[in-house]
């Protein structure tokens, strides 16, 4: 069986609205962060379809017994925000996955060479093989950071088919790299943009998500 990377771009008016707010250069930092929170929430909602493990049982209503479906609490769920920009998506994701464990991964890109280095790794030594992992990485540009993150996570025992990747803006170079190395991965993004400029930034993109979210630009 030939596996193929799946990239989902939800046709949802709220996703489109908050993406537009985030793209606007005149959006103040506090509203930009709100937009990122909402995008994290709605994209996580979409990613959770047929991904969260469930239990089939029954409950008694005030009138009768009926079939019921619950999220299976025995299957671990992990959220991995890629610092620092991934933190802007975390609140929205956590609102839907309140029982998930959060593991921070700090990656920095050299703006001249575009090489990626890791400055913080709070991932466990190994994951339970059944763990569902949600990666939060707002910008998929060159693919360097997300490739390092995927290597760290899969190297700790996570099946790529159980990983869901949330981004706000994705570019072809990153998607091509992920398709080659992790063809079973599922990605949820608000938009796929046309490409990168000479500095490795997505065009039209939305600028530096970390700086805009935390007011450091």
GROMACS .gro file of C-alpha atoms in nm:
model
  217
    1UNK     CA    1   0.000   0.000   0.000
    2UNK     CA    2   0.136   0.341  -0.097
    3UNK     CA    3   0.092   0.599   0.177
    4UNK     CA    4   0.027   0.961   0.089
    5UNK     CA    5   0.049   1.268   0.310
    6UNK     CA    6  -0.295   1.407   0.389
    7UNK     CA    7  -0.334   1.783   0.424
    8UNK     CA    8  -0.673   1.914   0.536
    9UNK     CA    9  -0.775   2.278   0.487
   10UNK     CA   10  -1.114   2.311   0.662
   11UNK     CA   11  -1.371   2.513   0.468
   12UNK     CA   12  -1.507   2.672   0.784
   13UNK     CA   13  -1.603   3.041   0.805
   14UNK     CA   14  -1.458   3.077   1.155
   15UNK     CA   15  -1.123   2.937   1.044
   16UNK     CA   16  -1.122   3.179   0.750
   17UNK     CA   17  -1.222   3.471   0.973
   18UNK     CA   18  -0.950   3.419   1.233
   19UNK     CA   19  -0.691   3.355   0.962
   20UNK     CA   20  -0.779   3.692   0.807
   21UNK     CA   21  -0.743   3.860   1.148
   22UNK     CA   22  -0.402   3.695   1.198
   23UNK     CA   23  -0.280   3.791   0.850
   24UNK     CA   24  -0.365   4.162   0.884
   25UNK     CA   25  -0.049   4.359   0.965
   26UNK     CA   26  -0.261   4.610   1.157
   27UNK     CA   27  -0.390   4.351   1.404
   28UNK     CA   28  -0.252   4.436   1.751
   29UNK     CA   29  -0.062   4.169   1.943
   30UNK     CA   30  -0.344   4.096   2.189
   31UNK     CA   31  -0.595   4.035   1.907
   32UNK     CA   32  -0.340   3.835   1.709
   33UNK     CA   33  -0.297   3.603   2.006
   34UNK     CA   34  -0.676   3.566   2.030
   35UNK     CA   35  -0.686   3.474   1.661
   36UNK     CA   36  -0.418   3.210   1.717
   37UNK     CA   37  -0.606   3.067   2.014
   38UNK     CA   38  -0.922   3.037   1.806
   39UNK     CA   39  -0.735   2.879   1.516
   40UNK     CA   40  -0.581   2.632   1.759
   41UNK     CA   41  -0.928   2.547   1.886
   42UNK     CA   42  -1.102   2.502   1.550
   43UNK     CA   43  -0.816   2.318   1.381
   44UNK     CA   44  -0.788   2.082   1.681
   45UNK     CA   45  -1.163   2.022   1.656
   46UNK     CA   46  -1.119   1.917   1.293
   47UNK     CA   47  -0.813   1.704   1.371
   48UNK     CA   48  -0.996   1.515   1.646
   49UNK     CA   49  -1.237   1.354   1.401
   50UNK     CA   50  -1.175   0.977   1.390
   51UNK     CA   51  -0.852   1.030   1.590
   52UNK     CA   52  -0.961   1.038   1.951
   53UNK     CA   53  -1.013   0.689   2.096
   54UNK     CA   54  -1.368   0.616   2.210
   55UNK     CA   55  -1.559   0.374   2.433
   56UNK     CA   56  -1.903   0.244   2.345
   57UNK     CA   57  -2.125   0.193   2.649
   58UNK     CA   58  -2.467   0.292   2.779
   59UNK     CA   59  -2.609   0.547   3.022
   60UNK     CA   60  -2.941   0.601   3.190
   61UNK     CA   61  -3.123   0.920   3.107
   62UNK     CA   62  -3.404   1.035   3.339
   63UNK     CA   63  -3.636   0.835   3.113
   64UNK     CA   64  -3.453   0.530   2.980
   65UNK     CA   65  -3.124   0.357   2.908
   66UNK     CA   66  -2.951   0.444   2.581
   67UNK     CA   67  -2.625   0.390   2.394
   68UNK     CA   68  -2.344   0.635   2.470
   69UNK     CA   69  -1.996   0.713   2.339
   70UNK     CA   70  -1.718   0.849   2.560
   71UNK     CA   71  -1.356   0.945   2.498
   72UNK     CA   72  -1.145   0.653   2.623
   73UNK     CA   73  -0.947   0.792   2.921
   74UNK     CA   74  -0.707   0.497   2.920
   75UNK     CA   75  -0.543   0.600   2.590
   76UNK     CA   76  -0.281   0.873   2.649
   77UNK     CA   77  -0.297   1.198   2.454
   78UNK     CA   78   0.001   1.433   2.426
   79UNK     CA   79   0.017   1.790   2.299
   80UNK     CA   80   0.357   1.913   2.179
   81UNK     CA   81   0.378   2.289   2.114
   82UNK     CA   82   0.689   2.388   1.919
   83UNK     CA   83   0.827   2.688   2.108
   84UNK     CA   84   0.781   2.961   2.097
   85UNK     CA   85   0.510   3.026   1.841
   86UNK     CA   86   0.333   2.697   1.912
   87UNK     CA   87   0.236   2.830   2.254
   88UNK     CA   88  -0.005   3.068   2.082
   89UNK     CA   89  -0.211   2.766   1.966
   90UNK     CA   90  -0.192   2.580   2.295
   91UNK     CA   91  -0.483   2.739   2.483
   92UNK     CA   92  -0.726   2.660   2.203
   93UNK     CA   93  -0.607   2.300   2.178
   94UNK     CA   94  -0.616   2.246   2.554
   95UNK     CA   95  -0.974   2.369   2.575
   96UNK     CA   96  -1.074   2.062   2.371
   97UNK     CA   97  -0.819   1.819   2.518
   98UNK     CA   98  -0.813   1.909   2.889
   99UNK     CA   99  -0.674   1.571   2.999
  100UNK     CA  100  -0.383   1.572   2.753
  101UNK     CA  101  -0.024   1.592   2.876
  102UNK     CA  102   0.179   1.884   2.739
  103UNK     CA  103   0.543   1.839   2.637
  104UNK     CA  104   0.737   2.148   2.528
  105UNK     CA  105   0.992   2.136   2.247
  106UNK     CA  106   1.199   2.448   2.185
  107UNK     CA  107   1.349   2.488   1.837
  108UNK     CA  108   1.531   2.791   1.695
  109UNK     CA  109   1.614   2.869   1.333
  110UNK     CA  110   1.931   3.050   1.232
  111UNK     CA  111   1.798   3.335   1.017
  112UNK     CA  112   2.110   3.334   0.796
  113UNK     CA  113   2.164   2.962   0.736
  114UNK     CA  114   1.805   2.852   0.809
  115UNK     CA  115   1.952   2.563   1.011
  116UNK     CA  116   1.751   2.445   1.311
  117UNK     CA  117   1.879   2.378   1.662
  118UNK     CA  118   1.704   2.248   1.974
  119UNK     CA  119   1.734   2.450   2.295
  120UNK     CA  120   1.466   2.276   2.507
  121UNK     CA  121   1.339   1.920   2.496
  122UNK     CA  122   1.081   1.813   2.754
  123UNK     CA  123   0.969   1.503   2.567
  124UNK     CA  124   0.966   1.178   2.768
  125UNK     CA  125   1.233   0.916   2.705
  126UNK     CA  126   0.963   0.707   2.539
  127UNK     CA  127   0.591   0.726   2.469
  128UNK     CA  128   0.330   0.459   2.517
  129UNK     CA  129   0.292   0.314   2.163
  130UNK     CA  130  -0.082   0.393   2.173
  131UNK     CA  131  -0.028   0.764   2.244
  132UNK     CA  132  -0.205   1.014   2.024
  133UNK     CA  133   0.018   1.318   1.966
  134UNK     CA  134  -0.096   1.664   1.858
  135UNK     CA  135   0.189   1.887   1.734
  136UNK     CA  136   0.134   2.263   1.734
  137UNK     CA  137   0.352   2.446   1.482
  138UNK     CA  138   0.190   2.760   1.335
  139UNK     CA  139   0.423   2.801   1.037
  140UNK     CA  140   0.536   2.518   0.808
  141UNK     CA  141   0.792   2.694   0.592
  142UNK     CA  142   1.117   2.518   0.498
  143UNK     CA  143   1.025   2.206   0.693
  144UNK     CA  144   1.340   2.209   0.903
  145UNK     CA  145   1.181   2.259   1.245
  146UNK     CA  146   0.890   2.021   1.195
  147UNK     CA  147   1.122   1.753   1.054
  148UNK     CA  148   1.336   1.774   1.368
  149UNK     CA  149   1.025   1.761   1.586
  150UNK     CA  150   0.890   1.457   1.400
  151UNK     CA  151   1.223   1.277   1.434
  152UNK     CA  152   1.230   1.342   1.809
  153UNK     CA  153   0.872   1.223   1.859
  154UNK     CA  154   0.874   0.917   1.633
  155UNK     CA  155   1.213   0.822   1.774
  156UNK     CA  156   1.040   0.786   2.110
  157UNK     CA  157   0.798   0.525   1.985
  158UNK     CA  158   0.505   0.720   1.838
  159UNK     CA  159   0.344   0.585   1.522
  160UNK     CA  160   0.320   0.868   1.263
  161UNK     CA  161  -0.036   0.756   1.183
  162UNK     CA  162  -0.134   0.857   1.539
  163UNK     CA  163   0.013   1.207   1.502
  164UNK     CA  164  -0.192   1.510   1.402
  165UNK     CA  165  -0.009   1.827   1.303
  166UNK     CA  166  -0.177   2.166   1.347
  167UNK     CA  167  -0.046   2.465   1.156
  168UNK     CA  168  -0.192   2.800   1.056
  169UNK     CA  169  -0.002   2.859   0.733
  170UNK     CA  170   0.182   2.592   0.532
  171UNK     CA  171   0.413   2.624   0.231
  172UNK     CA  172   0.497   2.365  -0.037
  173UNK     CA  173   0.865   2.309   0.064
  174UNK     CA  174   0.767   2.189   0.412
  175UNK     CA  175   0.481   1.976   0.282
  176UNK     CA  176   0.706   1.813   0.023
  177UNK     CA  177   0.968   1.729   0.285
  178UNK     CA  178   0.708   1.581   0.519
  179UNK     CA  179   0.553   1.384   0.234
  180UNK     CA  180   0.889   1.222   0.159
  181UNK     CA  181   0.976   1.136   0.519
  182UNK     CA  182   0.635   1.084   0.687
  183UNK     CA  183   0.381   0.991   0.419
  184UNK     CA  184   0.127   0.866   0.676
  185UNK     CA  185   0.112   1.201   0.857
  186UNK     CA  186  -0.213   1.402   0.876
  187UNK     CA  187  -0.186   1.782   0.870
  188UNK     CA  188  -0.456   2.038   0.948
  189UNK     CA  189  -0.385   2.391   0.834
  190UNK     CA  190  -0.590   2.706   0.773
  191UNK     CA  191  -0.422   2.776   0.438
  192UNK     CA  192  -0.151   2.659   0.197
  193UNK     CA  193   0.041   2.960   0.069
  194UNK     CA  194   0.233   2.995  -0.254
  195UNK     CA  195   0.592   2.971  -0.130
  196UNK     CA  196   0.885   3.129   0.053
  197UNK     CA  197   1.087   3.448   0.008
  198UNK     CA  198   1.468   3.461   0.012
  199UNK     CA  199   1.466   3.479   0.391
  200UNK     CA  200   1.269   3.157   0.428
  201UNK     CA  201   0.946   3.329   0.532
  202UNK     CA  202   0.610   3.217   0.395
  203UNK     CA  203   0.453   3.452   0.138
  204UNK     CA  204   0.201   3.605   0.185
  205UNK     CA  205   0.204   3.437   0.527
  206UNK     CA  206   0.145   3.638   0.841
  207UNK     CA  207   0.494   3.742   0.948
  208UNK     CA  208   0.674   3.601   1.252
  209UNK     CA  209   0.400   3.429   1.453
  210UNK     CA  210   0.603   3.420   1.773
  211UNK     CA  211   0.695   3.788   1.766
  212UNK     CA  212   0.340   3.894   1.680
  213UNK     CA  213   0.183   3.675   1.948
  214UNK     CA  214   0.415   3.792   2.224
  215UNK     CA  215   0.468   4.154   2.117
  216UNK     CA  216   0.844   4.124   2.062
  217UNK     CA  217   0.871   4.246   1.702
   0.00000   0.00000   0.00000
